[in-house]
PDB file of C-alpha atoms in Angstrom:
ATOM      1  CA  MET A 217      88.860   5.907-115.812  1.00  0.00           C
ATOM      2  CA  THR A 218      85.336   7.151-115.172  1.00  0.00           C
ATOM      3  CA  ASP A 219      83.884   7.935-111.754  1.00  0.00           C
ATOM      4  CA  ASP A 220      81.821   4.725-111.926  1.00  0.00           C
ATOM      5  CA  GLN A 221      84.950   2.678-112.616  1.00  0.00           C
ATOM      6  CA  ASN A 222      86.816   4.396-109.770  1.00  0.00           C
ATOM      7  CA  THR A 223      83.927   3.700-107.416  1.00  0.00           C
ATOM      8  CA  LEU A 224      83.806   0.060-108.517  1.00  0.00           C
ATOM      9  CA  ALA A 225      87.580  -0.320-108.108  1.00  0.00           C
ATOM     10  CA  ALA A 226      87.441   1.178-104.618  1.00  0.00           C
ATOM     11  CA  GLU A 227      84.586  -1.143-103.649  1.00  0.00           C
ATOM     12  CA  LEU A 228      86.473  -4.170-104.976  1.00  0.00           C
ATOM     13  CA  GLU A 229      89.532  -3.159-102.930  1.00  0.00           C
ATOM     14  CA  ARG A 230      87.356  -2.848 -99.827  1.00  0.00           C
ATOM     15  CA  ILE A 231      85.861  -6.301-100.444  1.00  0.00           C
ATOM     16  CA  ALA A 232      89.327  -7.794-101.021  1.00  0.00           C
ATOM     17  CA  ASP A 233      90.562  -6.284 -97.736  1.00  0.00           C
ATOM     18  CA  ALA A 234      87.522  -7.611 -95.878  1.00  0.00           C
ATOM     19  CA  SER A 235      88.054 -11.052 -97.439  1.00  0.00           C
ATOM     20  CA  GLN A 236      91.675 -11.064 -96.303  1.00  0.00           C
ATOM     21  CA  ARG A 237      90.653 -10.187 -92.736  1.00  0.00           C
ATOM     22  CA  LEU A 238      88.039 -12.951 -92.780  1.00  0.00           C
ATOM     23  CA  ALA A 239      90.599 -15.450 -94.085  1.00  0.00           C
ATOM     24  CA  ASP A 240      92.987 -14.395 -91.285  1.00  0.00           C
ATOM     25  CA  ARG A 241      90.255 -15.006 -88.710  1.00  0.00           C
ATOM     26  CA  VAL A 242      89.457 -18.443 -90.143  1.00  0.00           C
ATOM     27  CA  ARG A 243      93.157 -19.376 -90.069  1.00  0.00           C
ATOM     28  CA  GLN A 244      93.360 -18.164 -86.492  1.00  0.00           C
ATOM     29  CA  ARG A 245      90.404 -20.337 -85.468  1.00  0.00           C
ATOM     30  CA  GLU A 246      91.903 -23.365 -87.226  1.00  0.00           C
ATOM     31  CA  ASN A 247      95.281 -22.844 -85.604  1.00  0.00           C
ATOM     32  CA  GLU A 248      94.176 -22.077 -82.080  1.00  0.00           C
ATOM     33  CA  GLY A 249      96.019 -24.049 -79.513  1.00  0.00           C
ATOM     34  CA  SER A 250      98.035 -23.533 -76.427  1.00  0.00           C
ATOM     35  CA  VAL A 251      99.283 -20.106 -75.464  1.00  0.00           C
ATOM     36  CA  ILE A 252     102.830 -21.216 -76.123  1.00  0.00           C
ATOM     37  CA  ALA A 253     101.921 -22.465 -79.612  1.00  0.00           C
ATOM     38  CA  ARG A 254     100.308 -19.102 -80.400  1.00  0.00           C
ATOM     39  CA  ILE A 255     103.377 -17.245 -79.127  1.00  0.00           C
ATOM     40  CA  LEU A 256     105.711 -19.371 -81.230  1.00  0.00           C
ATOM     41  CA  ARG A 257     103.575 -18.755 -84.310  1.00  0.00           C
ATOM     42  CA  GLY A 258     103.861 -15.011 -83.699  1.00  0.00           C
ATOM     43  CA  GLU A 259     100.159 -14.595 -82.964  1.00  0.00           C
ATOM     44  CA  LEU A 260     100.669 -13.088 -79.499  1.00  0.00           C
ATOM     45  CA  LEU A 261     102.666 -10.032 -78.524  1.00  0.00           C
ATOM     46  CA  ASN A 262     103.696  -8.889 -75.090  1.00  0.00           C
ATOM     47  CA  LEU A 263     102.173  -5.614 -73.879  1.00  0.00           C
ATOM     48  CA  GLU A 264     105.211  -3.530 -74.813  1.00  0.00           C
ATOM     49  CA  GLN A 265     105.259  -4.878 -78.366  1.00  0.00           C
ATOM     50  CA  ALA A 266     101.489  -4.474 -78.737  1.00  0.00           C
ATOM     51  CA  ALA A 267     101.718  -0.884 -77.464  1.00  0.00           C
ATOM     52  CA  ASP A 268     104.371  -0.156 -80.081  1.00  0.00           C
ATOM     53  CA  VAL A 269     102.178  -1.655 -82.811  1.00  0.00           C
ATOM     54  CA  ALA A 270      99.132   0.318 -81.604  1.00  0.00           C
ATOM     55  CA  GLU A 271     101.141   3.500 -80.947  1.00  0.00           C
ATOM     56  CA  CYS A 272      99.698   3.863 -77.474  1.00  0.00           C
ATOM     57  CA  SER A 273     100.741   3.120 -73.908  1.00  0.00           C
ATOM     58  CA  ASP A 274     101.018  -0.396 -72.581  1.00  0.00           C
ATOM     59  CA  GLU A 275      98.807   0.750 -69.695  1.00  0.00           C
ATOM     60  CA  LYS A 276      95.993   1.608 -72.132  1.00  0.00           C
ATOM     61  CA  LEU A 277      96.244  -1.877 -73.661  1.00  0.00           C
ATOM     62  CA  ARG A 278      96.425  -3.554 -70.250  1.00  0.00           C
ATOM     63  CA  LYS A 279      93.159  -1.841 -69.287  1.00  0.00           C
ATOM     64  CA  HIS A 280      91.595  -2.857 -72.610  1.00  0.00           C
ATOM     65  CA  CYS A 281      92.711  -6.463 -71.978  1.00  0.00           C
ATOM     66  CA  GLU A 282      91.083  -6.389 -68.539  1.00  0.00           C
ATOM     67  CA  LEU A 283      87.859  -4.860 -69.919  1.00  0.00           C
ATOM     68  CA  THR A 284      87.537  -7.493 -72.629  1.00  0.00           C
ATOM     69  CA  ALA A 285      88.762 -10.479 -70.572  1.00  0.00           C
ATOM     70  CA  GLY A 286      85.275 -11.648 -69.642  1.00  0.00           C
ATOM     71  CA  THR A 287      83.805 -11.179 -73.099  1.00  0.00           C
ATOM     72  CA  SER A 288      83.451 -13.555 -76.031  1.00  0.00           C
ATOM     73  CA  ARG A 289      86.303 -11.716 -77.768  1.00  0.00           C
ATOM     74  CA  PRO A 290      89.132 -10.833 -75.393  1.00  0.00           C
ATOM     75  CA  LEU A 291      92.031  -8.727 -76.651  1.00  0.00           C
ATOM     76  CA  GLY A 292      94.585 -10.830 -74.824  1.00  0.00           C
ATOM     77  CA  ILE A 293      95.275 -13.568 -72.352  1.00  0.00           C
ATOM     78  CA  LYS A 294      97.021 -13.357 -69.015  1.00  0.00           C
ATOM     79  CA  PHE A 295      99.792 -15.950 -68.957  1.00  0.00           C
ATOM     80  CA  ALA A 296     102.270 -16.327 -66.102  1.00  0.00           C
ATOM     81  CA  GLY A 297     101.072 -13.009 -64.656  1.00  0.00           C
ATOM     82  CA  ARG A 298     101.656 -11.080 -67.908  1.00  0.00           C
ATOM     83  CA  TRP A 299      99.228 -10.048 -70.598  1.00  0.00           C
ATOM     84  CA  MET A 300      99.823 -11.399 -74.085  1.00  0.00           C
ATOM     85  CA  VAL A 301      97.857  -9.548 -76.775  1.00  0.00           C
ATOM     86  CA  GLY A 302      96.429 -11.294 -79.831  1.00  0.00           C
ATOM     87  CA  LYS A 303      97.897  -9.632 -82.911  1.00  0.00           C
ATOM     88  CA  LEU A 304      94.802 -10.147 -85.085  1.00  0.00           C
ATOM     89  CA  GLU A 305      92.495  -8.994 -82.284  1.00  0.00           C
ATOM     90  CA  LEU A 306      94.639  -5.889 -81.814  1.00  0.00           C
ATOM     91  CA  LEU A 307      94.592  -5.088 -85.527  1.00  0.00           C
ATOM     92  CA  ASP A 308      90.816  -5.595 -85.662  1.00  0.00           C
ATOM     93  CA  ASP A 309      90.243  -3.375 -82.611  1.00  0.00           C
ATOM     94  CA  LEU A 310      92.467  -0.652 -84.067  1.00  0.00           C
ATOM     95  CA  GLU A 311      90.607  -0.756 -87.366  1.00  0.00           C
ATOM     96  CA  GLN A 312      87.236  -0.578 -85.613  1.00  0.00           C
ATOM     97  CA  GLY A 313      88.303   2.289 -83.336  1.00  0.00           C
ATOM     98  CA  LYS A 314      87.968   0.282 -80.113  1.00  0.00           C
ATOM     99  CA  ILE A 315      91.413   1.251 -78.760  1.00  0.00           C
ATOM    100  CA  ASP A 316      91.149   4.990 -79.372  1.00  0.00           C
ATOM    101  CA  ARG A 317      89.587   7.382 -81.863  1.00  0.00           C
ATOM    102  CA  ARG A 318      91.732   6.269 -84.786  1.00  0.00           C
ATOM    103  CA  ARG A 319      89.962   3.838 -87.074  1.00  0.00           C
ATOM    104  CA  GLY A 320      89.827   2.493 -90.593  1.00  0.00           C
ATOM    105  CA  PRO A 321      91.796   0.268 -92.936  1.00  0.00           C
ATOM    106  CA  GLU A 322      94.708   2.713 -93.158  1.00  0.00           C
ATOM    107  CA  VAL A 323      95.159   2.555 -89.362  1.00  0.00           C
ATOM    108  CA  ARG A 324      95.235  -1.239 -89.571  1.00  0.00           C
ATOM    109  CA  GLN A 325      97.688  -1.199 -92.462  1.00  0.00           C
ATOM    110  CA  ARG A 326     100.161   1.047 -90.630  1.00  0.00           C
ATOM    111  CA  ALA A 327      99.876  -1.150 -87.523  1.00  0.00           C
ATOM    112  CA  GLU A 328     100.464  -4.290 -89.614  1.00  0.00           C
ATOM    113  CA  GLU A 329     103.646  -2.682 -90.964  1.00  0.00           C
ATOM    114  CA  ARG A 330     104.859  -1.980 -87.415  1.00  0.00           C
ATOM    115  CA  ALA A 331     103.930  -5.530 -86.328  1.00  0.00           C
ATOM    116  CA  ARG A 332     106.164  -7.091 -88.976  1.00  0.00           C
ATOM    117  CA  LYS A 333     109.258  -6.369 -86.910  1.00  0.00           C
ATOM    118  CA  TYR A 334     107.943  -8.746 -84.238  1.00  0.00           C
ATOM    119  CA  GLU A 335     107.402 -11.696 -86.571  1.00  0.00           C
ATOM    120  CA  GLY A 336     109.450 -14.565 -85.277  1.00  0.00           C
ATOM    121  CA  TRP A 337     110.352 -12.768 -82.043  1.00  0.00           C
ATOM    122  CA  ALA A 338     109.677 -15.926 -80.051  1.00  0.00           C
ATOM    123  CA  ARG A 339     111.637 -18.475 -82.012  1.00  0.00           C
ATOM    124  CA  PRO A 340     111.855 -21.853 -80.310  1.00  0.00           C
ATOM    125  CA  GLN A 341     114.899 -22.195 -78.153  1.00  0.00           C
ATOM    126  CA  GLU A 342     117.529 -24.622 -79.299  1.00  0.00           C
ATOM    127  CA  GLN A 343     118.465 -27.409 -76.965  1.00  0.00           C
ATOM    128  CA  LEU A 344     121.649 -26.747 -75.104  1.00  0.00           C
ATOM    129  CA  ASN A 345     124.442 -29.204 -75.694  1.00  0.00           C
ATOM    130  CA  VAL A 346     125.549 -30.197 -72.257  1.00  0.00           C
ATOM    131  CA  VAL A 347     129.095 -31.382 -72.061  1.00  0.00           C
ATOM    132  CA  GLU A 348     129.345 -34.270 -69.680  1.00  0.00           C
ATOM    133  CA  ARG A 349     131.994 -33.983 -67.051  1.00  0.00           C
ATOM    134  CA  ALA A 350     134.760 -36.448 -67.422  1.00  0.00           C
ATOM    135  CA  ALA A 351     134.847 -38.795 -64.501  1.00  0.00           C
ATOM    136  CA  GLY A 352     138.089 -38.414 -62.766  1.00  0.00           C
TER     137      GLY A 352
END
């Protein structure tokens, strides 16, 4: 493969990655709903999980959530007194170097791999079968 072909292949990979991120954002906008719906779809992580994904402290992410709360693109949402971090927002911020000095598609990819272990962490609870007491 020539240098021109390698350059073209690399550019096509970059465009494909950017297209995937854009598609993820569009899906997120289409599927926005209640906080609980986003949690059940695996789109929100608690601070501890998000810190694991980002390989940083939960305190650093809490501060970042507070800093971005009043902006048009918050990192998370405070629900029942606890911060829930948007997974796609976290991955975007990591890739863009907004969390710390690490940046780039490889940072995002490693974080996505770590985030996979939290997919389905908030499965809907099954209804409890309550046994009625026998009258007696």
